[in-house]
């Protein structure tokens, strides 16, 4: 049975402790990266996005439009910076557009 602390803690602290205790950080990072892409890119880009996957420090994004892929490839460094700011940590170091 799990040990119960008698201290009062916020929901955020309790969830953070649970995530760390159960080693779920990598999975949460993958979800956060995917959500950050969706929030930052908007409906125009998201309509052409077929798959988003974070592996180690590289974000792989599959796009159904070659024209959009070419346009986004010109601003990769800005996209990386925006995603990392949205997440709040240096998670993505490279983006591969496919």
PDB file of C-alpha atoms in Angstrom:
ATOM      1  CA  UNK A   1       0.000   0.000   0.000  1.00  0.00           C
ATOM      2  CA  UNK A   2       1.227   3.484  -0.779  1.00  0.00           C
ATOM      3  CA  UNK A   3       2.589   5.669   1.973  1.00  0.00           C
ATOM      4  CA  UNK A   4       0.519   8.750   2.668  1.00  0.00           C
ATOM      5  CA  UNK A   5       2.081  12.072   3.638  1.00  0.00           C
ATOM      6  CA  UNK A   6       0.191  14.121   6.193  1.00  0.00           C
ATOM      7  CA  UNK A   7       1.270  17.390   4.604  1.00  0.00           C
ATOM      8  CA  UNK A   8      -1.093  19.427   2.497  1.00  0.00           C
ATOM      9  CA  UNK A   9       0.238  19.952  -1.012  1.00  0.00           C
ATOM     10  CA  UNK A  10      -1.092  21.508  -4.162  1.00  0.00           C
ATOM     11  CA  UNK A  11      -2.441  19.375  -6.988  1.00  0.00           C
ATOM     12  CA  UNK A  12       0.449  20.484  -9.208  1.00  0.00           C
ATOM     13  CA  UNK A  13       3.032  19.347  -6.640  1.00  0.00           C
ATOM     14  CA  UNK A  14       1.237  16.041  -6.099  1.00  0.00           C
ATOM     15  CA  UNK A  15       1.086  15.340  -9.865  1.00  0.00           C
ATOM     16  CA  UNK A  16       4.745  16.297 -10.314  1.00  0.00           C
ATOM     17  CA  UNK A  17       5.753  13.942  -7.510  1.00  0.00           C
ATOM     18  CA  UNK A  18       3.639  11.147  -9.027  1.00  0.00           C
ATOM     19  CA  UNK A  19       5.184  11.662 -12.474  1.00  0.00           C
ATOM     20  CA  UNK A  20       8.728  11.617 -11.082  1.00  0.00           C
ATOM     21  CA  UNK A  21       8.105   8.640  -8.810  1.00  0.00           C
ATOM     22  CA  UNK A  22       6.693   6.535 -11.651  1.00  0.00           C
ATOM     23  CA  UNK A  23       9.283   7.709 -14.221  1.00  0.00           C
ATOM     24  CA  UNK A  24       6.724   9.190 -16.619  1.00  0.00           C
ATOM     25  CA  UNK A  25       8.707  12.308 -17.638  1.00  0.00           C
ATOM     26  CA  UNK A  26       9.600  11.060 -21.134  1.00  0.00           C
ATOM     27  CA  UNK A  27       5.992  10.262 -21.974  1.00  0.00           C
ATOM     28  CA  UNK A  28       4.799  13.597 -20.647  1.00  0.00           C
ATOM     29  CA  UNK A  29       7.482  15.374 -22.697  1.00  0.00           C
ATOM     30  CA  UNK A  30       6.202  13.659 -25.844  1.00  0.00           C
ATOM     31  CA  UNK A  31       2.648  14.799 -25.127  1.00  0.00           C
ATOM     32  CA  UNK A  32       3.770  18.349 -24.310  1.00  0.00           C
ATOM     33  CA  UNK A  33       5.779  18.617 -27.540  1.00  0.00           C
ATOM     34  CA  UNK A  34       2.816  17.398 -29.604  1.00  0.00           C
ATOM     35  CA  UNK A  35       0.434  19.836 -27.889  1.00  0.00           C
ATOM     36  CA  UNK A  36       2.882  22.732 -28.277  1.00  0.00           C
ATOM     37  CA  UNK A  37       3.103  22.095 -32.034  1.00  0.00           C
ATOM     38  CA  UNK A  38      -0.696  22.093 -32.342  1.00  0.00           C
ATOM     39  CA  UNK A  39      -1.086  25.305 -30.304  1.00  0.00           C
ATOM     40  CA  UNK A  40       1.704  27.222 -32.016  1.00  0.00           C
ATOM     41  CA  UNK A  41       1.147  26.229 -35.638  1.00  0.00           C
ATOM     42  CA  UNK A  42      -2.588  26.883 -35.778  1.00  0.00           C
ATOM     43  CA  UNK A  43      -5.282  25.325 -37.960  1.00  0.00           C
ATOM     44  CA  UNK A  44      -3.610  26.079 -41.296  1.00  0.00           C
ATOM     45  CA  UNK A  45      -0.550  23.947 -40.570  1.00  0.00           C
ATOM     46  CA  UNK A  46      -2.375  21.392 -38.421  1.00  0.00           C
ATOM     47  CA  UNK A  47      -4.678  20.494 -41.320  1.00  0.00           C
ATOM     48  CA  UNK A  48      -1.612  19.262 -43.228  1.00  0.00           C
ATOM     49  CA  UNK A  49       0.121  17.637 -40.220  1.00  0.00           C
ATOM     50  CA  UNK A  50      -0.317  13.865 -40.236  1.00  0.00           C
ATOM     51  CA  UNK A  51       2.049  12.756 -37.468  1.00  0.00           C
ATOM     52  CA  UNK A  52       4.115  14.332 -34.667  1.00  0.00           C
ATOM     53  CA  UNK A  53       6.645  12.293 -32.730  1.00  0.00           C
ATOM     54  CA  UNK A  54       9.365  13.243 -30.248  1.00  0.00           C
ATOM     55  CA  UNK A  55      12.337  10.866 -30.122  1.00  0.00           C
ATOM     56  CA  UNK A  56      15.127  11.871 -27.750  1.00  0.00           C
ATOM     57  CA  UNK A  57      15.659  15.573 -28.572  1.00  0.00           C
ATOM     58  CA  UNK A  58      14.356  15.469 -32.168  1.00  0.00           C
ATOM     59  CA  UNK A  59      10.790  16.328 -33.174  1.00  0.00           C
ATOM     60  CA  UNK A  60       9.653  14.416 -36.271  1.00  0.00           C
ATOM     61  CA  UNK A  61       6.728  16.031 -38.076  1.00  0.00           C
ATOM     62  CA  UNK A  62       5.032  14.419 -41.074  1.00  0.00           C
ATOM     63  CA  UNK A  63       3.293  16.821 -43.432  1.00  0.00           C
ATOM     64  CA  UNK A  64       1.039  16.027 -46.368  1.00  0.00           C
ATOM     65  CA  UNK A  65       2.029  19.181 -48.280  1.00  0.00           C
ATOM     66  CA  UNK A  66       5.480  19.443 -49.841  1.00  0.00           C
ATOM     67  CA  UNK A  67       5.059  23.207 -50.301  1.00  0.00           C
ATOM     68  CA  UNK A  68       4.307  23.701 -46.598  1.00  0.00           C
ATOM     69  CA  UNK A  69       7.226  21.424 -45.670  1.00  0.00           C
ATOM     70  CA  UNK A  70       9.562  23.636 -47.701  1.00  0.00           C
ATOM     71  CA  UNK A  71       8.173  26.841 -46.148  1.00  0.00           C
ATOM     72  CA  UNK A  72       8.507  25.517 -42.599  1.00  0.00           C
ATOM     73  CA  UNK A  73      12.035  24.249 -43.225  1.00  0.00           C
ATOM     74  CA  UNK A  74      13.151  27.861 -43.703  1.00  0.00           C
ATOM     75  CA  UNK A  75      12.159  28.728 -40.117  1.00  0.00           C
ATOM     76  CA  UNK A  76      13.238  25.611 -38.205  1.00  0.00           C
ATOM     77  CA  UNK A  77      15.332  27.470 -35.629  1.00  0.00           C
ATOM     78  CA  UNK A  78      12.461  29.849 -34.839  1.00  0.00           C
ATOM     79  CA  UNK A  79      10.011  26.938 -34.510  1.00  0.00           C
ATOM     80  CA  UNK A  80      12.394  25.127 -32.135  1.00  0.00           C
ATOM     81  CA  UNK A  81      12.751  28.265 -30.021  1.00  0.00           C
ATOM     82  CA  UNK A  82       8.969  28.814 -29.913  1.00  0.00           C
ATOM     83  CA  UNK A  83       8.226  25.194 -28.932  1.00  0.00           C
ATOM     84  CA  UNK A  84      10.832  25.212 -26.170  1.00  0.00           C
ATOM     85  CA  UNK A  85       9.460  28.502 -24.806  1.00  0.00           C
ATOM     86  CA  UNK A  86       5.927  27.087 -24.879  1.00  0.00           C
ATOM     87  CA  UNK A  87       6.988  23.950 -22.999  1.00  0.00           C
ATOM     88  CA  UNK A  88       9.218  25.858 -20.585  1.00  0.00           C
ATOM     89  CA  UNK A  89      12.389  23.798 -21.030  1.00  0.00           C
ATOM     90  CA  UNK A  90      14.982  22.911 -23.668  1.00  0.00           C
ATOM     91  CA  UNK A  91      13.322  19.756 -24.924  1.00  0.00           C
ATOM     92  CA  UNK A  92      13.566  20.010 -28.735  1.00  0.00           C
ATOM     93  CA  UNK A  93      16.979  20.568 -30.319  1.00  0.00           C
ATOM     94  CA  UNK A  94      16.201  19.483 -33.880  1.00  0.00           C
ATOM     95  CA  UNK A  95      13.133  19.260 -36.136  1.00  0.00           C
ATOM     96  CA  UNK A  96      12.824  16.817 -39.032  1.00  0.00           C
ATOM     97  CA  UNK A  97      10.032  17.625 -41.474  1.00  0.00           C
ATOM     98  CA  UNK A  98       8.930  14.668 -43.584  1.00  0.00           C
TER      99      UNK A  98
END
